[in-house]
Tab-separated table of C-alpha atoms in Angstrom:
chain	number	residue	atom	x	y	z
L	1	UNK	CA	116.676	-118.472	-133.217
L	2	UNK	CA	119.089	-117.280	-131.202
L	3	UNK	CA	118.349	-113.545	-129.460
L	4	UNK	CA	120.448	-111.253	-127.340
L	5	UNK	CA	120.360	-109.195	-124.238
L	6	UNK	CA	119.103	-106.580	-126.005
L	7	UNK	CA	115.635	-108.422	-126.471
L	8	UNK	CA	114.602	-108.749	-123.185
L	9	UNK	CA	113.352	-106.039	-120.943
L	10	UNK	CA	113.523	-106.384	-116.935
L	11	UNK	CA	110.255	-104.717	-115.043
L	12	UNK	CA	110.306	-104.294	-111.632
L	13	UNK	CA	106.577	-103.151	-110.269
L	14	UNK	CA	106.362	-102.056	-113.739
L	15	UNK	CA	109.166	-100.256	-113.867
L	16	UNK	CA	111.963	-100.626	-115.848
L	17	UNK	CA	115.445	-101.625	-114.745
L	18	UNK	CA	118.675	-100.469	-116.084
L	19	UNK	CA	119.939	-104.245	-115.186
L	20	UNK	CA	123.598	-105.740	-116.543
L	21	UNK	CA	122.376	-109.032	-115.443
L	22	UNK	CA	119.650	-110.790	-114.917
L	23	UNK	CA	118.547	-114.590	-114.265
L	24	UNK	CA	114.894	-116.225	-113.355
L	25	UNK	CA	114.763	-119.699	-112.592
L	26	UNK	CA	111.889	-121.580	-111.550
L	27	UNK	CA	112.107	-125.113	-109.461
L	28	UNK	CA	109.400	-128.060	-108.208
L	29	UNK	CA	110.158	-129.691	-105.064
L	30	UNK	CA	110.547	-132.906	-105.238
L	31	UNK	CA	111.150	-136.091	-103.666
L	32	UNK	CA	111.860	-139.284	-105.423
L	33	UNK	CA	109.971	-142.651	-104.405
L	34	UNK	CA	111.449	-145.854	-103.231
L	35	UNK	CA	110.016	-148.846	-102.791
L	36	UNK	CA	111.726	-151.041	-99.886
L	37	UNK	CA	113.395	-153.343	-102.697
L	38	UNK	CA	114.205	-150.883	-104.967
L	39	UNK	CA	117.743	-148.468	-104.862
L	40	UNK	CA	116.275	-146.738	-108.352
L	41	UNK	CA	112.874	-145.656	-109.700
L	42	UNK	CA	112.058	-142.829	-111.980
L	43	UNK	CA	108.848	-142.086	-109.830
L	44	UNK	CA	108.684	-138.327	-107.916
L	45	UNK	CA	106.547	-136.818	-105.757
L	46	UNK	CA	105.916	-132.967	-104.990
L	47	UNK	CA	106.394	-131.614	-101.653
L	48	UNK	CA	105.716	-128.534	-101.753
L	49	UNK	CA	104.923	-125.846	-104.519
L	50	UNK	CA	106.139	-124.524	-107.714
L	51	UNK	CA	108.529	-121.134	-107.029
L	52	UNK	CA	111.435	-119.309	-108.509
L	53	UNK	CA	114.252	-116.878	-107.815
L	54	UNK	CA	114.675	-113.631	-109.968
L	55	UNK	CA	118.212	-112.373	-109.795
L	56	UNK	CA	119.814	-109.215	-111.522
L	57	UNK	CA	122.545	-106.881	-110.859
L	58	UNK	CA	121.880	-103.251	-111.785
L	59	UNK	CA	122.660	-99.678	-112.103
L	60	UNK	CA	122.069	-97.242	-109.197
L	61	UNK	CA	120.599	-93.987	-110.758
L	62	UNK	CA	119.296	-92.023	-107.501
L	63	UNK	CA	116.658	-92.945	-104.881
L	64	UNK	CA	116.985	-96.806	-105.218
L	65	UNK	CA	113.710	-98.196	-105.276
L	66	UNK	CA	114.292	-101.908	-103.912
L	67	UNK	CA	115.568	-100.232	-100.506
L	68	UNK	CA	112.292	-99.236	-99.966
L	69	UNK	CA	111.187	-103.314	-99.153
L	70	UNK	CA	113.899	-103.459	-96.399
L	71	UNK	CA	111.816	-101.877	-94.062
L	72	UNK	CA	108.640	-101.967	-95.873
L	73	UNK	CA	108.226	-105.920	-96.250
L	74	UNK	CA	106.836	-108.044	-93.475
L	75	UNK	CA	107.061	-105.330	-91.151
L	76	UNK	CA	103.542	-105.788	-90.048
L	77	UNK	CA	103.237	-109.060	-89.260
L	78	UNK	CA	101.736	-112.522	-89.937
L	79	UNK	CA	98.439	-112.070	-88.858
L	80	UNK	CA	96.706	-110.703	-91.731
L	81	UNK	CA	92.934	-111.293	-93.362
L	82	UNK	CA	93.326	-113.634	-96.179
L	83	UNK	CA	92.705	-110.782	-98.713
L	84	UNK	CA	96.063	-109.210	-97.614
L	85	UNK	CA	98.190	-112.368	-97.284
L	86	UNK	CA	100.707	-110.632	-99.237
L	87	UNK	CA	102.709	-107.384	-97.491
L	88	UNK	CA	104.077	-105.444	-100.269
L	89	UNK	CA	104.677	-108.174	-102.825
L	90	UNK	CA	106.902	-107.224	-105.420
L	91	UNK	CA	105.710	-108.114	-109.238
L	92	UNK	CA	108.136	-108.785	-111.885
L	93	UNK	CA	108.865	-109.494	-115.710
L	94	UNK	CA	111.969	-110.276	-117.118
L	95	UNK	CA	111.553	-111.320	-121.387
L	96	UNK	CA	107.733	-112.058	-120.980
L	97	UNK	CA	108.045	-114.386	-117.615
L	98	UNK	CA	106.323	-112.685	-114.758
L	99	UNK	CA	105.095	-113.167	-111.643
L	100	UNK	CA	103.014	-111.236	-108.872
L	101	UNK	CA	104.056	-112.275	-105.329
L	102	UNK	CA	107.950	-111.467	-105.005
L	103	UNK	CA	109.778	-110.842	-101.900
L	104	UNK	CA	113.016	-109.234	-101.761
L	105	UNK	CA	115.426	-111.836	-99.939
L	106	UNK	CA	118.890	-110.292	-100.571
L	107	UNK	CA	120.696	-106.873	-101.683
L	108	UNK	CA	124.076	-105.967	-101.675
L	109	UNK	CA	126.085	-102.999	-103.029
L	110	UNK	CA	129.318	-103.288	-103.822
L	111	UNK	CA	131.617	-99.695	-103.254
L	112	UNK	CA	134.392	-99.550	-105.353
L	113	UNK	CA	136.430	-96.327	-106.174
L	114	UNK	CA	135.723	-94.531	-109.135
L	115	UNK	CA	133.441	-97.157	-110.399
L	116	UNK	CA	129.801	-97.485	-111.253
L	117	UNK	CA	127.467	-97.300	-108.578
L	118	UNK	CA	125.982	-101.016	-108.997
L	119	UNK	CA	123.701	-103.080	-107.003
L	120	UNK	CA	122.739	-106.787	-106.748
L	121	UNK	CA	119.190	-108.221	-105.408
L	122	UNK	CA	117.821	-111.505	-105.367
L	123	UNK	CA	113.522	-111.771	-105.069
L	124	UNK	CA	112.134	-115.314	-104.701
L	125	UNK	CA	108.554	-115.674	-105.587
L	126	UNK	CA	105.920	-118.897	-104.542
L	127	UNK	CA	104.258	-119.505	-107.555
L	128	UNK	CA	104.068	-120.209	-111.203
L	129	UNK	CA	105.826	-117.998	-113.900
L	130	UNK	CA	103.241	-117.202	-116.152
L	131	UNK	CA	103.669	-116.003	-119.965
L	132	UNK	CA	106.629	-116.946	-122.051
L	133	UNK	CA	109.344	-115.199	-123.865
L	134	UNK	CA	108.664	-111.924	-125.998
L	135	UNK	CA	111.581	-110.242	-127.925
L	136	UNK	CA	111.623	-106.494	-126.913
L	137	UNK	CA	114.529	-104.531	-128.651
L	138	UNK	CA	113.233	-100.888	-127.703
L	139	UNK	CA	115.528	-98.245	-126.537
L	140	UNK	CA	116.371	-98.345	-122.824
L	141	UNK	CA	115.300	-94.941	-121.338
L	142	UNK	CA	117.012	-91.938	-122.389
L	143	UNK	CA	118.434	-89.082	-120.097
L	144	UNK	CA	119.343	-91.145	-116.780
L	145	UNK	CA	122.403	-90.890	-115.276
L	146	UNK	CA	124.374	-93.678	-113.893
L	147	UNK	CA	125.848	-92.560	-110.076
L	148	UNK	CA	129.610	-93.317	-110.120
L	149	UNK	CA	131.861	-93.569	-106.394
L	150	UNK	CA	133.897	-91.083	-107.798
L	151	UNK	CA	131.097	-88.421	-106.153
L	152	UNK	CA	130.356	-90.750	-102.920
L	153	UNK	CA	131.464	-89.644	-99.643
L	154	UNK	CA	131.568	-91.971	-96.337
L	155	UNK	CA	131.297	-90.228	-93.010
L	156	UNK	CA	132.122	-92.830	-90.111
L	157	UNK	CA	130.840	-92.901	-86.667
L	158	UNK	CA	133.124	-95.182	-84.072
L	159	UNK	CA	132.881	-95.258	-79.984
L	160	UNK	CA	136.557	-96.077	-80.324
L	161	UNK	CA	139.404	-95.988	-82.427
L	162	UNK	CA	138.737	-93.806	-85.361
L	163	UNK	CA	139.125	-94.121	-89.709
L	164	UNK	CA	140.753	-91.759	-91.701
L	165	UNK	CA	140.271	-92.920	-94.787
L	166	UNK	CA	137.527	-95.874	-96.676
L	167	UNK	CA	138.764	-97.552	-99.526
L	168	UNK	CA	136.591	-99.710	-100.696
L	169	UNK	CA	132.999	-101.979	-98.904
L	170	UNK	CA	129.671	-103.896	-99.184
L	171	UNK	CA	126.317	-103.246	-98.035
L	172	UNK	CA	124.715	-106.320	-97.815
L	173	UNK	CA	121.126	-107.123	-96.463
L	174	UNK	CA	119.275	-110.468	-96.171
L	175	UNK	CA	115.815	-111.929	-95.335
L	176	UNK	CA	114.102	-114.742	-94.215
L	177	UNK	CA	110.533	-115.202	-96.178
L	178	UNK	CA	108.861	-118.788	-95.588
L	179	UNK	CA	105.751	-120.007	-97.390
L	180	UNK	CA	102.443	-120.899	-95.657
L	181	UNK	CA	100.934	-124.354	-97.702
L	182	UNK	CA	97.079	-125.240	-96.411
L	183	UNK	CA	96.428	-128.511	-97.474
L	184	UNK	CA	95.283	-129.010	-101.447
L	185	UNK	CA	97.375	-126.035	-101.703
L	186	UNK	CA	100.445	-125.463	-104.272
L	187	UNK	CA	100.461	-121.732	-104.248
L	188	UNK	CA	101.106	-120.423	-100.404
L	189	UNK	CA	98.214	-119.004	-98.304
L	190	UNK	CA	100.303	-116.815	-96.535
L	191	UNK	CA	103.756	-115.906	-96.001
L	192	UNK	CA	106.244	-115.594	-92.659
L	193	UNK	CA	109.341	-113.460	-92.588
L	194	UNK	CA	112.299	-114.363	-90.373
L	195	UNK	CA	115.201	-112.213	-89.297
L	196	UNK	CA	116.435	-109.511	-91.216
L	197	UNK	CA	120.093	-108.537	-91.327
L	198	UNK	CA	121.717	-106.104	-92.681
L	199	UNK	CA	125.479	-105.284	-92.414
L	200	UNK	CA	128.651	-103.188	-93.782
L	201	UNK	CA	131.757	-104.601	-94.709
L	202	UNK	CA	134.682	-101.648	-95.112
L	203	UNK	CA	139.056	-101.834	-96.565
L	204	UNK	CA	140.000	-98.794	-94.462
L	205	UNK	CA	143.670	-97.099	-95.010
L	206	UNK	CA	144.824	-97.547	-91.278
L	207	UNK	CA	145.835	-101.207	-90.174
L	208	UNK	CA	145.122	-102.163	-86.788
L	209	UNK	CA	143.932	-105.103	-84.500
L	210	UNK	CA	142.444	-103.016	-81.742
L	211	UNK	CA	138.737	-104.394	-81.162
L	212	UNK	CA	137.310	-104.572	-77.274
L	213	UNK	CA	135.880	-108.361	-76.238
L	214	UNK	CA	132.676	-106.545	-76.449
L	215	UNK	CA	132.415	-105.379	-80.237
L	216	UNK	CA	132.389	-101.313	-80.755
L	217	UNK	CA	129.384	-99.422	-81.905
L	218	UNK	CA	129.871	-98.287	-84.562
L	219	UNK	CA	127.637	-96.123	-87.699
L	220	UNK	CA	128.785	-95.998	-91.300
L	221	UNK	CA	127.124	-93.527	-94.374
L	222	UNK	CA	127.456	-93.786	-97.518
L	223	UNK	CA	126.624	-90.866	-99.576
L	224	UNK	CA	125.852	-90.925	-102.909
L	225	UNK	CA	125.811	-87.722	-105.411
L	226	UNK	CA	125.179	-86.963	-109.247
L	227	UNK	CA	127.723	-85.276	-111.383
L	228	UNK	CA	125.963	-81.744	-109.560
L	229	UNK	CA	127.311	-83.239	-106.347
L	230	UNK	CA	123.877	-82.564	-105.029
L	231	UNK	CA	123.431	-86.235	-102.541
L	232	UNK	CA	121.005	-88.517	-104.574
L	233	UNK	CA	121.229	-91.467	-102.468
L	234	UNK	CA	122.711	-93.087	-99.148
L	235	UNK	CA	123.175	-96.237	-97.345
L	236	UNK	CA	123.602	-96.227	-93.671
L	237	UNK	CA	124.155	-99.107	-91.216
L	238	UNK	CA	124.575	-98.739	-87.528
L	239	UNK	CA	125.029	-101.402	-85.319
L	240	UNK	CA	128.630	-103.454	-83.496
L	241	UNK	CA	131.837	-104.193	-85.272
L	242	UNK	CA	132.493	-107.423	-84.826
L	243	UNK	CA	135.965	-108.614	-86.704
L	244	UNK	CA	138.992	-106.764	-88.246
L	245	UNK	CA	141.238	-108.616	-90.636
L	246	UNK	CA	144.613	-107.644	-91.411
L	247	UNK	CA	145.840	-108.783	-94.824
L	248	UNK	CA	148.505	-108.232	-97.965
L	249	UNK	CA	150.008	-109.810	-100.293
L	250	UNK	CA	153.335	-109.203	-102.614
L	251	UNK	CA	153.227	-106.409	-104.770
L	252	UNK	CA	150.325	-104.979	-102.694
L	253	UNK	CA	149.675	-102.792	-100.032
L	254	UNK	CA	148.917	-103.638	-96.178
L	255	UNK	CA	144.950	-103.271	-96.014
């Protein structure tokens, strides 16, 4: 039998996401065995555990709850009782699959004018996927209001040159989550996180190649606001740009 989107549910933290796409796969590591005669065998061995990826692209509707685990996962370190090996882990369930230990390992927003207010995030988990696949047709929730561009606002911040006008960006964020094997283990002890970055990529109206050796601080906002125009939502990033690109192409404009 053959079902369709509209059978399986996405639950973040028990929550349900307003998601337009979504994809779990799970994966073994292994290595294949070779004996010093052979150049084939059909003989594998694991080296290392059982884990998965959950990815999804979905609608922004206000406060966005997944930017709360860029600051609030594996801010505190590695040295934790065993009890707590886990900072913040991030349960999910997508059709029946679910897991318990997720970690949030990529986000991006796309801004595009006059367009839905989308994001995309990527959560890799170190374990099995338990359950299996349970149609759910049930009305999405009712009342919630999808943010559109059309409301945002972008206020930029440069030490020098200066933007008139933002066409178009990303927000993008990344992180580096390792898993911790004792031995006898195939489900991690513990977890490490690696760098996080997180960076802004921006089509502004006024071409230009001026950029010092030295980069130029720079801070850009993006606000977000319901249909009210009250501000529902923003993404900030504050840091050094780095490159400017000068393109076109015929029948378009110089961007």
């Amino acid at each position: 039998m053959f079902y369709s989107a509209d059978n399986a549910k996405l639950l973040i933290d028990g929550k349900e996401i307003l998601a337009s796409t979504a994809q779990i796969s799970l994966g073994a590591n292994l290595s294949p065995n070779y004996s010093i005669t052979q150049r084939h065998t059909n003989d594998y061995t694991a080296e290392g555990g059982v884990g998965g990826q959950l990815s999804f692209t979905y609608y922004l509707t206000g406060a966005d709850y997944f930017k709360t685990f860029i600051t609030g996962q594996g801010e505190t370190g590695i040295e934790r009782p065993t009890e707590d090996i886990y900072t913040n882990p991030i349960s999910g369930n997508f059709g029946g699959l679910n897991f318990e230990s997720g970690y949030l390992t990529s986000y991006s927003v796309n801004f595009s004018p006059n367009s839905p207010a989308s994001a995309n995030a990527t959560v890799n988990f170190f374990d099995y996927a338990r359950g299996s696949f349970a149609s759910n047709s049930t009305a999405p929730p009712e009342n919630t209001q999808m943010l559109n561009f059309s409301q945002a606002s972008v206020v930029g911040e440069f030490s020098s040159g200066t933007v008139d006008s933002f066409v178009a960006g990303t927000y993008n964020y990344a992180s580096e989550v390792f898993p911790v094997y004792l031995m006898g283990e195939t489900r991690p002890s513990t977890v490490s996180f690696g760098p996080k970055t997180v960076n802004m990529n921006f089509e502004i109206d006024n071409p230009t190649g001026y950029l010092p050796f030295s980069g130029a601080r720079s801070k850009i906002t993006v606000n977000l606001k319901n249909s009210a125009g009250s501000e529902v939502d923003s993404f900030e990033c504050s840091g050094v740009m780095n490159s400017r690109n000068l393109a076109t192409a015929v029948g378009d404009y110089i961007k």
